[in-house]
PDB file of C-alpha atoms in Angstrom:
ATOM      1  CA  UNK C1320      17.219  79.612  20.013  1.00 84.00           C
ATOM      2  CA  UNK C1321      20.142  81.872  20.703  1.00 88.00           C
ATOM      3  CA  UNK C1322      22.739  81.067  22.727  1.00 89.00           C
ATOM      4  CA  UNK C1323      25.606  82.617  24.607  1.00 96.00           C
ATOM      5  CA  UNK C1324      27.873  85.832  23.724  1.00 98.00           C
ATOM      6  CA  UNK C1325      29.818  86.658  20.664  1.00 98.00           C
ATOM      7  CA  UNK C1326      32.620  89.255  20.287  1.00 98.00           C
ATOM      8  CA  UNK C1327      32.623  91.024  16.484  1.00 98.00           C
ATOM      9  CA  UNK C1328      35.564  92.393  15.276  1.00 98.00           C
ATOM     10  CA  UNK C1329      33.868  95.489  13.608  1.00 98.00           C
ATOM     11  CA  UNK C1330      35.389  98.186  11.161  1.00 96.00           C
ATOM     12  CA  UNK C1331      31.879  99.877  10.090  1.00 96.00           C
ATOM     13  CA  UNK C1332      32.426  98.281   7.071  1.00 96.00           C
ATOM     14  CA  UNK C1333      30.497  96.198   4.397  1.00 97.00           C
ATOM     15  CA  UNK C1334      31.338  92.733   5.790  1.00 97.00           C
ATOM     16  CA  UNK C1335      31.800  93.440   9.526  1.00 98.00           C
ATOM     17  CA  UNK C1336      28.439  95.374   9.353  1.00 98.00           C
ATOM     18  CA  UNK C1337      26.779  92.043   7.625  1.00 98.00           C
ATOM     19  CA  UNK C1338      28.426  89.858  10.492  1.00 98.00           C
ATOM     20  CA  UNK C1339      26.841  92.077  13.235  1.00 98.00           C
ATOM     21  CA  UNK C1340      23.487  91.373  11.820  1.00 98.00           C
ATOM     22  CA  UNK C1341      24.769  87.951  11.355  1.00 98.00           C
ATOM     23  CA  UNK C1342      25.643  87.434  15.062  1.00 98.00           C
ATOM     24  CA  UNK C1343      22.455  89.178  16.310  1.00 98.00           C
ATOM     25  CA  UNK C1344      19.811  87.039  14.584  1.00 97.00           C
ATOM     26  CA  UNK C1345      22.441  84.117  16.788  1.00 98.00           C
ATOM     27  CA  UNK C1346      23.560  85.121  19.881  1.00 98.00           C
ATOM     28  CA  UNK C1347      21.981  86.273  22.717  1.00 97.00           C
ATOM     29  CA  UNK C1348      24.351  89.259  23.337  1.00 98.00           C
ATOM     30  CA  UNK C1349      26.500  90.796  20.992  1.00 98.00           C
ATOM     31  CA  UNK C1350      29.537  92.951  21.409  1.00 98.00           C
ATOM     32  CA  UNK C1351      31.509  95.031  18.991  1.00 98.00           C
ATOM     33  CA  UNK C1352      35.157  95.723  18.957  1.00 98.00           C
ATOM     34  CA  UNK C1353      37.001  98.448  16.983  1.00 98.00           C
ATOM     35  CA  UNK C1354      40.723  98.911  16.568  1.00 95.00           C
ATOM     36  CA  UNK C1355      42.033 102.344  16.267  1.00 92.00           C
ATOM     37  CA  UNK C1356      45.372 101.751  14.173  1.00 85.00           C
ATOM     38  CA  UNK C1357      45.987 105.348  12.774  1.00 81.00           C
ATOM     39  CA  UNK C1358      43.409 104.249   9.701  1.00 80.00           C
ATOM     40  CA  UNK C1359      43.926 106.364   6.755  1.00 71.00           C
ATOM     41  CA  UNK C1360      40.049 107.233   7.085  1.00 73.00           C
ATOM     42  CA  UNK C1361      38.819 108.038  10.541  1.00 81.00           C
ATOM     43  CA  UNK C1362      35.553 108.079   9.171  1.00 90.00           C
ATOM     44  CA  UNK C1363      35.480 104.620   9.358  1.00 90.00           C
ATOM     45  CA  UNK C1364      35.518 104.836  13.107  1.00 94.00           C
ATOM     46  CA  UNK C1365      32.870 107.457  13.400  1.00 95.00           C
ATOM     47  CA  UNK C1366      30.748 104.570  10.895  1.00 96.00           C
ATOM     48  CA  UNK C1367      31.185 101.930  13.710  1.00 97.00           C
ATOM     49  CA  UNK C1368      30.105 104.334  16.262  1.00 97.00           C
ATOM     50  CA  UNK C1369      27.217 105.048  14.531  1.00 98.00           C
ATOM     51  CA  UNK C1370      26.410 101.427  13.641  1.00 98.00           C
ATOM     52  CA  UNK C1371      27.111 100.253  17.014  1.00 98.00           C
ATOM     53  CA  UNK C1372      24.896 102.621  18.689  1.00 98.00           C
ATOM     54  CA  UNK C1373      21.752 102.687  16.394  1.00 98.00           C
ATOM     55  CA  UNK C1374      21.861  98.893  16.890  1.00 98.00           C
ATOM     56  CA  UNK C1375      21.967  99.294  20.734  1.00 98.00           C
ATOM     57  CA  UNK C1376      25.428  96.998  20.441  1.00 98.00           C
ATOM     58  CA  UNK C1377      27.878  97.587  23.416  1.00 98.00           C
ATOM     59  CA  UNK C1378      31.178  99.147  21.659  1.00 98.00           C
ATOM     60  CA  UNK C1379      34.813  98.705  22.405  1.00 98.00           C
ATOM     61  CA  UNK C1380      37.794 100.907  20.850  1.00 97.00           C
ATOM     62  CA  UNK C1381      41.096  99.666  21.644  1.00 96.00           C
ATOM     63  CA  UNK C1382      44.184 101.352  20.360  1.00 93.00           C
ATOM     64  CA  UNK C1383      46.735  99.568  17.848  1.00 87.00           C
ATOM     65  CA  UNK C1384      48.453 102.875  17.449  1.00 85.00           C
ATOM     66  CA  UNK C1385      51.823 100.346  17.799  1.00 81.00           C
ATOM     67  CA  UNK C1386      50.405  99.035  14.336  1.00 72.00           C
ATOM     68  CA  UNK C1387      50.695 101.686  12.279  1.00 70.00           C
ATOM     69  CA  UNK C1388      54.446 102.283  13.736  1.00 72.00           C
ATOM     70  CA  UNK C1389      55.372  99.134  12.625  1.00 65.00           C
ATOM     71  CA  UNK C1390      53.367  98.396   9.307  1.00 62.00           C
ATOM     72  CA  UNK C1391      53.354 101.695   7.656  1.00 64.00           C
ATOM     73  CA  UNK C1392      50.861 100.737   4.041  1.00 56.00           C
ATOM     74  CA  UNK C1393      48.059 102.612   2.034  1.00 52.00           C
ATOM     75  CA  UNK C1394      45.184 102.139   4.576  1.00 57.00           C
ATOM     76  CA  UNK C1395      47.408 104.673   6.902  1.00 58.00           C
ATOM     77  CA  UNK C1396      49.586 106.633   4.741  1.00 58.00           C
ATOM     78  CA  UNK C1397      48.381 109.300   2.714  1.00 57.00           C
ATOM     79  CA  UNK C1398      51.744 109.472   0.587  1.00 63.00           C
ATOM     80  CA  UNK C1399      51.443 105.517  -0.547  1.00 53.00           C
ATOM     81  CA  UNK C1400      49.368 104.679  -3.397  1.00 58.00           C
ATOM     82  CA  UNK C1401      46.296 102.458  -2.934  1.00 57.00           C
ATOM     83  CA  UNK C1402      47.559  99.534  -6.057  1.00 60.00           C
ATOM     84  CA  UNK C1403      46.314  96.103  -6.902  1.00 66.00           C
ATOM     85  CA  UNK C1404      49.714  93.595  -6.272  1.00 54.00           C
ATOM     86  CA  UNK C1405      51.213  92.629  -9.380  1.00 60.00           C
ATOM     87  CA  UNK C1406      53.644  89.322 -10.383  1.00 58.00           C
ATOM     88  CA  UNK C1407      52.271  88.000  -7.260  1.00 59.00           C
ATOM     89  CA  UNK C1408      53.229  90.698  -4.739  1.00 68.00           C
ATOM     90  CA  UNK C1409      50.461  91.726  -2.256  1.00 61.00           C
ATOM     91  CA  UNK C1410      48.459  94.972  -2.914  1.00 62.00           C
ATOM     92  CA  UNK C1411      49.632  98.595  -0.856  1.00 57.00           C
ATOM     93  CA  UNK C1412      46.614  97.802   1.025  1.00 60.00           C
ATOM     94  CA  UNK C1413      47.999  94.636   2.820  1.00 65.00           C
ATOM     95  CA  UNK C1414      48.512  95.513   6.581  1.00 71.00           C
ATOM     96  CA  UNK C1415      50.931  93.010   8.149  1.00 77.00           C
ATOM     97  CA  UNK C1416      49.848  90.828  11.083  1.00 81.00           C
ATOM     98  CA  UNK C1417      46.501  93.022  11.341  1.00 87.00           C
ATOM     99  CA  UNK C1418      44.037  90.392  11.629  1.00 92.00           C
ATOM    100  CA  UNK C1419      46.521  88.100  14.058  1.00 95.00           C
ATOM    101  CA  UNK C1420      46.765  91.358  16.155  1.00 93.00           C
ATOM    102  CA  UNK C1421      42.803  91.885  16.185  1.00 96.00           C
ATOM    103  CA  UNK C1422      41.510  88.876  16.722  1.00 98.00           C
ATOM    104  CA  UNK C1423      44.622  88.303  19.706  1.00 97.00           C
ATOM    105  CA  UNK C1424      43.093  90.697  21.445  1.00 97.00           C
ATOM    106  CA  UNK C1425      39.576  90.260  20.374  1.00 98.00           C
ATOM    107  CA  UNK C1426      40.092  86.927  22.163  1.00 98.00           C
ATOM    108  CA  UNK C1427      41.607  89.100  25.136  1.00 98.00           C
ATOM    109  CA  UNK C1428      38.433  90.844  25.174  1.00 98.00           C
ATOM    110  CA  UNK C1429      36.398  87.889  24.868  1.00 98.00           C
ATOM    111  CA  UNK C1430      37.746  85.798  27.629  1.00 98.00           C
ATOM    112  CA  UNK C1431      37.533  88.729  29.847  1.00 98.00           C
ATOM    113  CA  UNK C1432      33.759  89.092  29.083  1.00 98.00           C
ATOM    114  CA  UNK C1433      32.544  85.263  29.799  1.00 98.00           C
ATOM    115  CA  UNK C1434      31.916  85.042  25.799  1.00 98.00           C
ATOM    116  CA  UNK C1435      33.328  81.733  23.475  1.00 98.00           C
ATOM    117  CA  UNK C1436      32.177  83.363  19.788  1.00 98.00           C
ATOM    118  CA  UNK C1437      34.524  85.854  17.969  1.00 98.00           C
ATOM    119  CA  UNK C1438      32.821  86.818  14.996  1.00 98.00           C
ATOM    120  CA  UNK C1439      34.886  88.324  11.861  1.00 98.00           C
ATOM    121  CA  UNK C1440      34.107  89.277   8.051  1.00 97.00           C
ATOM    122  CA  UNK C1441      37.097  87.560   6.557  1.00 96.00           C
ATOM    123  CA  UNK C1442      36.958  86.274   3.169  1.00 95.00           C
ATOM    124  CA  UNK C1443      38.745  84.153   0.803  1.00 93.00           C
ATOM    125  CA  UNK C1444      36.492  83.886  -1.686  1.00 88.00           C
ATOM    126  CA  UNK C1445      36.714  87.087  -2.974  1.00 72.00           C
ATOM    127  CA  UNK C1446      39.715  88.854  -1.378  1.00 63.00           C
ATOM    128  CA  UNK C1447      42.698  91.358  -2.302  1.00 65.00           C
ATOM    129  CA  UNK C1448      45.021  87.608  -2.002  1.00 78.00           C
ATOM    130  CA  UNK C1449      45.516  88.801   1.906  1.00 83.00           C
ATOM    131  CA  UNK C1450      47.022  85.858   3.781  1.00 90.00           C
ATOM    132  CA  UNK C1451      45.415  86.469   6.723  1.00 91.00           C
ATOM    133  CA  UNK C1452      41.936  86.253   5.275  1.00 91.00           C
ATOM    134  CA  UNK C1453      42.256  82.211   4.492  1.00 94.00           C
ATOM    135  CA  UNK C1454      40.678  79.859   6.359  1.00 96.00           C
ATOM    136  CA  UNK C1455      43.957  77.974   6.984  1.00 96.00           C
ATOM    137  CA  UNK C1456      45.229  80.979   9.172  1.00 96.00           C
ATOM    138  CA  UNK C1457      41.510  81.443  11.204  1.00 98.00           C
ATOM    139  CA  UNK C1458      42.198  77.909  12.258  1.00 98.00           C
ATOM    140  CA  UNK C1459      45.433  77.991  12.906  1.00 98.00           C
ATOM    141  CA  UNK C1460      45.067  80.930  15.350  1.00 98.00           C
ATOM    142  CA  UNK C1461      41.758  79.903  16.441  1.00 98.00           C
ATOM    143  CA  UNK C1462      43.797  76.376  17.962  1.00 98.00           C
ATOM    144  CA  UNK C1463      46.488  79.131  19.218  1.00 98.00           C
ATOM    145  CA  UNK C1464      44.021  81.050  20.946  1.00 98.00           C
ATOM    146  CA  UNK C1465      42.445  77.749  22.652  1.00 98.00           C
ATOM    147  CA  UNK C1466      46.112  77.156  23.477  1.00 98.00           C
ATOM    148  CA  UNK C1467      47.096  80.457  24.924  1.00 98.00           C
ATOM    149  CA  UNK C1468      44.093  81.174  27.514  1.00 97.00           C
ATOM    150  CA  UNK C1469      43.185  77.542  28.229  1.00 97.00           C
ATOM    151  CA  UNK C1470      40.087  77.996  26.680  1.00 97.00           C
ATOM    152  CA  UNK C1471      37.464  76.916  24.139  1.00 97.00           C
ATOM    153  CA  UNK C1472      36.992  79.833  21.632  1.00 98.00           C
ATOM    154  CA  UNK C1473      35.232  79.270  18.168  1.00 98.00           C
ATOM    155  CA  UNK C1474      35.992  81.808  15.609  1.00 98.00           C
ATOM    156  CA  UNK C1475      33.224  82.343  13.086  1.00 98.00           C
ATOM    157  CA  UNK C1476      33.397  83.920   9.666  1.00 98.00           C
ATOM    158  CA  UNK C1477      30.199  83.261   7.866  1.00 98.00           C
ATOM    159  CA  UNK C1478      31.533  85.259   5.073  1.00 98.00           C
ATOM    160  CA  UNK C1479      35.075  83.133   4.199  1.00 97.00           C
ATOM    161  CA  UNK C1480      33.352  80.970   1.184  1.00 97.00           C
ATOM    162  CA  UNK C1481      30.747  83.697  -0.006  1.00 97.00           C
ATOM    163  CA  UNK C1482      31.590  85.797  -2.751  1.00 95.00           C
ATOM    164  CA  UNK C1483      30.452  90.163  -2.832  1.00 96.00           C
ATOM    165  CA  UNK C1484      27.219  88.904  -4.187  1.00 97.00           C
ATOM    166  CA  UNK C1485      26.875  86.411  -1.457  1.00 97.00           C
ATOM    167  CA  UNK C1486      27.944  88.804   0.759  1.00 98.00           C
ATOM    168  CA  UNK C1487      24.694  91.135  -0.013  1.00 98.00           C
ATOM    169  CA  UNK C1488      22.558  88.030  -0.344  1.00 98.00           C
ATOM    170  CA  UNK C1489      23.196  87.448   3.314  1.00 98.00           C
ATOM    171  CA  UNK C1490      22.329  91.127   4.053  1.00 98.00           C
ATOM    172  CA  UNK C1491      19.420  91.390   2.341  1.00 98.00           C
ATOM    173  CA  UNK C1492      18.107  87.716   3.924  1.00 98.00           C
ATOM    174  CA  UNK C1493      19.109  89.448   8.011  1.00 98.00           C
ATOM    175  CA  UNK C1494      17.195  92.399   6.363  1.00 98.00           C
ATOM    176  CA  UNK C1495      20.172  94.477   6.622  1.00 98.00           C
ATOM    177  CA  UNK C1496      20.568  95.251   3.122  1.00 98.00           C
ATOM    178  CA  UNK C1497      19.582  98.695   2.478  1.00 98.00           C
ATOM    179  CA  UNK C1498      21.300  99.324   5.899  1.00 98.00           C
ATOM    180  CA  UNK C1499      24.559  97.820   5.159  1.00 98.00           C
ATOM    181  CA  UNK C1500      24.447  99.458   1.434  1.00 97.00           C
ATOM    182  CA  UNK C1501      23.593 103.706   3.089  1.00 97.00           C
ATOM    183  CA  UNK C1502      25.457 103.516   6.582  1.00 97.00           C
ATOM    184  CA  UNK C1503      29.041 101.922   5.950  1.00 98.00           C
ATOM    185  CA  UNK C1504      32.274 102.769   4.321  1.00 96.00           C
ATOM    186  CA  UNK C1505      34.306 100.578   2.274  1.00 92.00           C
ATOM    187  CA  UNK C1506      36.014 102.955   0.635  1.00 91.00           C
ATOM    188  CA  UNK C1507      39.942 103.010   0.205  1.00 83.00           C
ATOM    189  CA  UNK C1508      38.924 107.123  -0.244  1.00 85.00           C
ATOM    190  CA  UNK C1509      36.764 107.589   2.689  1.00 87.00           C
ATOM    191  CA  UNK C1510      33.508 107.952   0.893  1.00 93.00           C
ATOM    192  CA  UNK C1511      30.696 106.310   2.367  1.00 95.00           C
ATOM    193  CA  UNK C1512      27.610 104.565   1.315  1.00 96.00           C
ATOM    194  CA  UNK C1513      28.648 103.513  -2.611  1.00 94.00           C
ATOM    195  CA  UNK C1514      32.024 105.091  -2.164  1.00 95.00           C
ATOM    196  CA  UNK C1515      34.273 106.807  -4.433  1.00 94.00           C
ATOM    197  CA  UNK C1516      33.483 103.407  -7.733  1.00 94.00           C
ATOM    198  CA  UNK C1517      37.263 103.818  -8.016  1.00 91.00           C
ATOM    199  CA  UNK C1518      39.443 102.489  -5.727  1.00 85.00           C
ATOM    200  CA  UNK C1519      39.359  98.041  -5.807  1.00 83.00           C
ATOM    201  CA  UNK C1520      37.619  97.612  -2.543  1.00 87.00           C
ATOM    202  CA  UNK C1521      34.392  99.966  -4.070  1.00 93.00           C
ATOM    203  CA  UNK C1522      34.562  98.219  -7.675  1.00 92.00           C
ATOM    204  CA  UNK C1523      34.362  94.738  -5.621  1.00 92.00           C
ATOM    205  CA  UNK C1524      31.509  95.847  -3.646  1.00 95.00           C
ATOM    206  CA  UNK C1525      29.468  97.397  -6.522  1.00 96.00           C
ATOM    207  CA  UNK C1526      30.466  94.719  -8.814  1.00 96.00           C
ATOM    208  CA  UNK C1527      28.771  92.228  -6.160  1.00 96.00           C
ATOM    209  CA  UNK C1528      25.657  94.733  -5.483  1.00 97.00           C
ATOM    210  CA  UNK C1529      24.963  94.675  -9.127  1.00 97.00           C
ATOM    211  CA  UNK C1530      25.274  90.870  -9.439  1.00 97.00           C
ATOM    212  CA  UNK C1531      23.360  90.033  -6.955  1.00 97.00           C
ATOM    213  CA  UNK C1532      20.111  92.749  -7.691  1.00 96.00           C
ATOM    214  CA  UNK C1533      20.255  91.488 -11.115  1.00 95.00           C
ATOM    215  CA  UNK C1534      20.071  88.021  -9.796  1.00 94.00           C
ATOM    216  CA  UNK C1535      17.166  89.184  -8.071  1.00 88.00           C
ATOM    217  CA  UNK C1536      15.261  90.839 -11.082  1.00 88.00           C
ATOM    218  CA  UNK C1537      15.895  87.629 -13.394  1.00 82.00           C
ATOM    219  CA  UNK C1538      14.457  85.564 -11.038  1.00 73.00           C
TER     220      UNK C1538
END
């Protein structure tokens, strides 16, 4: 039976787009959040839009435009590189205190909305090495969050011990699979769907597509 309301933290992405579904089959009303940050690729917003609407999800954009200001990377400057870290450093990608800012405020939203769930795609099973995509930080801030607002939030992530292939397993079991793979962008170039196959964030994604499908066919 579902129960309650659940607050996703939604970028019209791969994994955000599989945690909608995710929350749906769960909870019986689902809301979306988007953060505007000055993204590299506004197309990502339009994608969440989309998503948000065909799905008949109610849709919240707040603006992080403070964000960029402060934490100026490849995900929203054209002039830096999108790179891999190397000799331990983090990749160009790596946007500080982004998910502590989101899901702050997603817990804003939440509390202000009667709902206990906040639902994000984090992973650290296969990651870019992002700190705040390890489970140690979600419960750390989750217990913060609790603190702050004198409340009992639960953040989810059913995608934190799932690797890509996982990731499309789930999708394909909510039935979302052909969905996820046409209507969202992962993309470090903006491409949707399959992408650009260049960048890491589209080799992770097709190199998890392909494991899984042939999973599928050998079985």
């Amino acid at each position: 039976m579902k129960q309650g309301k659940a607050v996703v933290v939604f970028s019209g992405g791969q994994d955000s787009t599989t945690c909608l579904f995710w929350a749906k089959e769960r909870y019986e009303e689902v809301v979306a959040v988007t953060f505007d940050y000055g993204q590299r690729h506004r197309l990502e917003i339009d994608c969440a839009k989309e998503i948000t609407k065909e799905l008949g999800i109610a849709h919240h954009m707040l603006d992080m435009s403070l964000l960029n200001q402060l934490a100026p990377n490849a995900l929203t400057r054209g002039n830096i590189p999108v790179q891999d870290g190397e000799n331990g450093e983090l990749p160009s990608t790596f946007v500080p205190g982004r998910n502590l800012l989101f899901l702050s405020f997603a817990g804003v939203l939440a509390k202000q909305i009667g709902a206990k769930h906040i639902v994000t795609g984090v992973c650290e099973t296969d990651f870019s090495g992002y700190p705040d995509c390890r489970d140690i930080f979600i419960k750390s801030l989750n217990v913060t969050l609790n603190l702050s607002m004198d409340d009992t939030f639960v953040i989810e992530t059913p995608l934190m011990w799932l690797n890509k292939a996982q990731t499309w397993e789930l999708a394909d079991q909510l039935g979302a699979l052909e969905f996820v793979r046409e209507k969202t962008l992962t993309c470090y170039n903006g491409i949707k769907a399959d992408g650009c196959g260049e960048c890491p964030a589209c080799k992770l994604r097709k190199r998890g597509l392909d494991e899984y499908l042939n999973s599928k066919v050998e079985s």
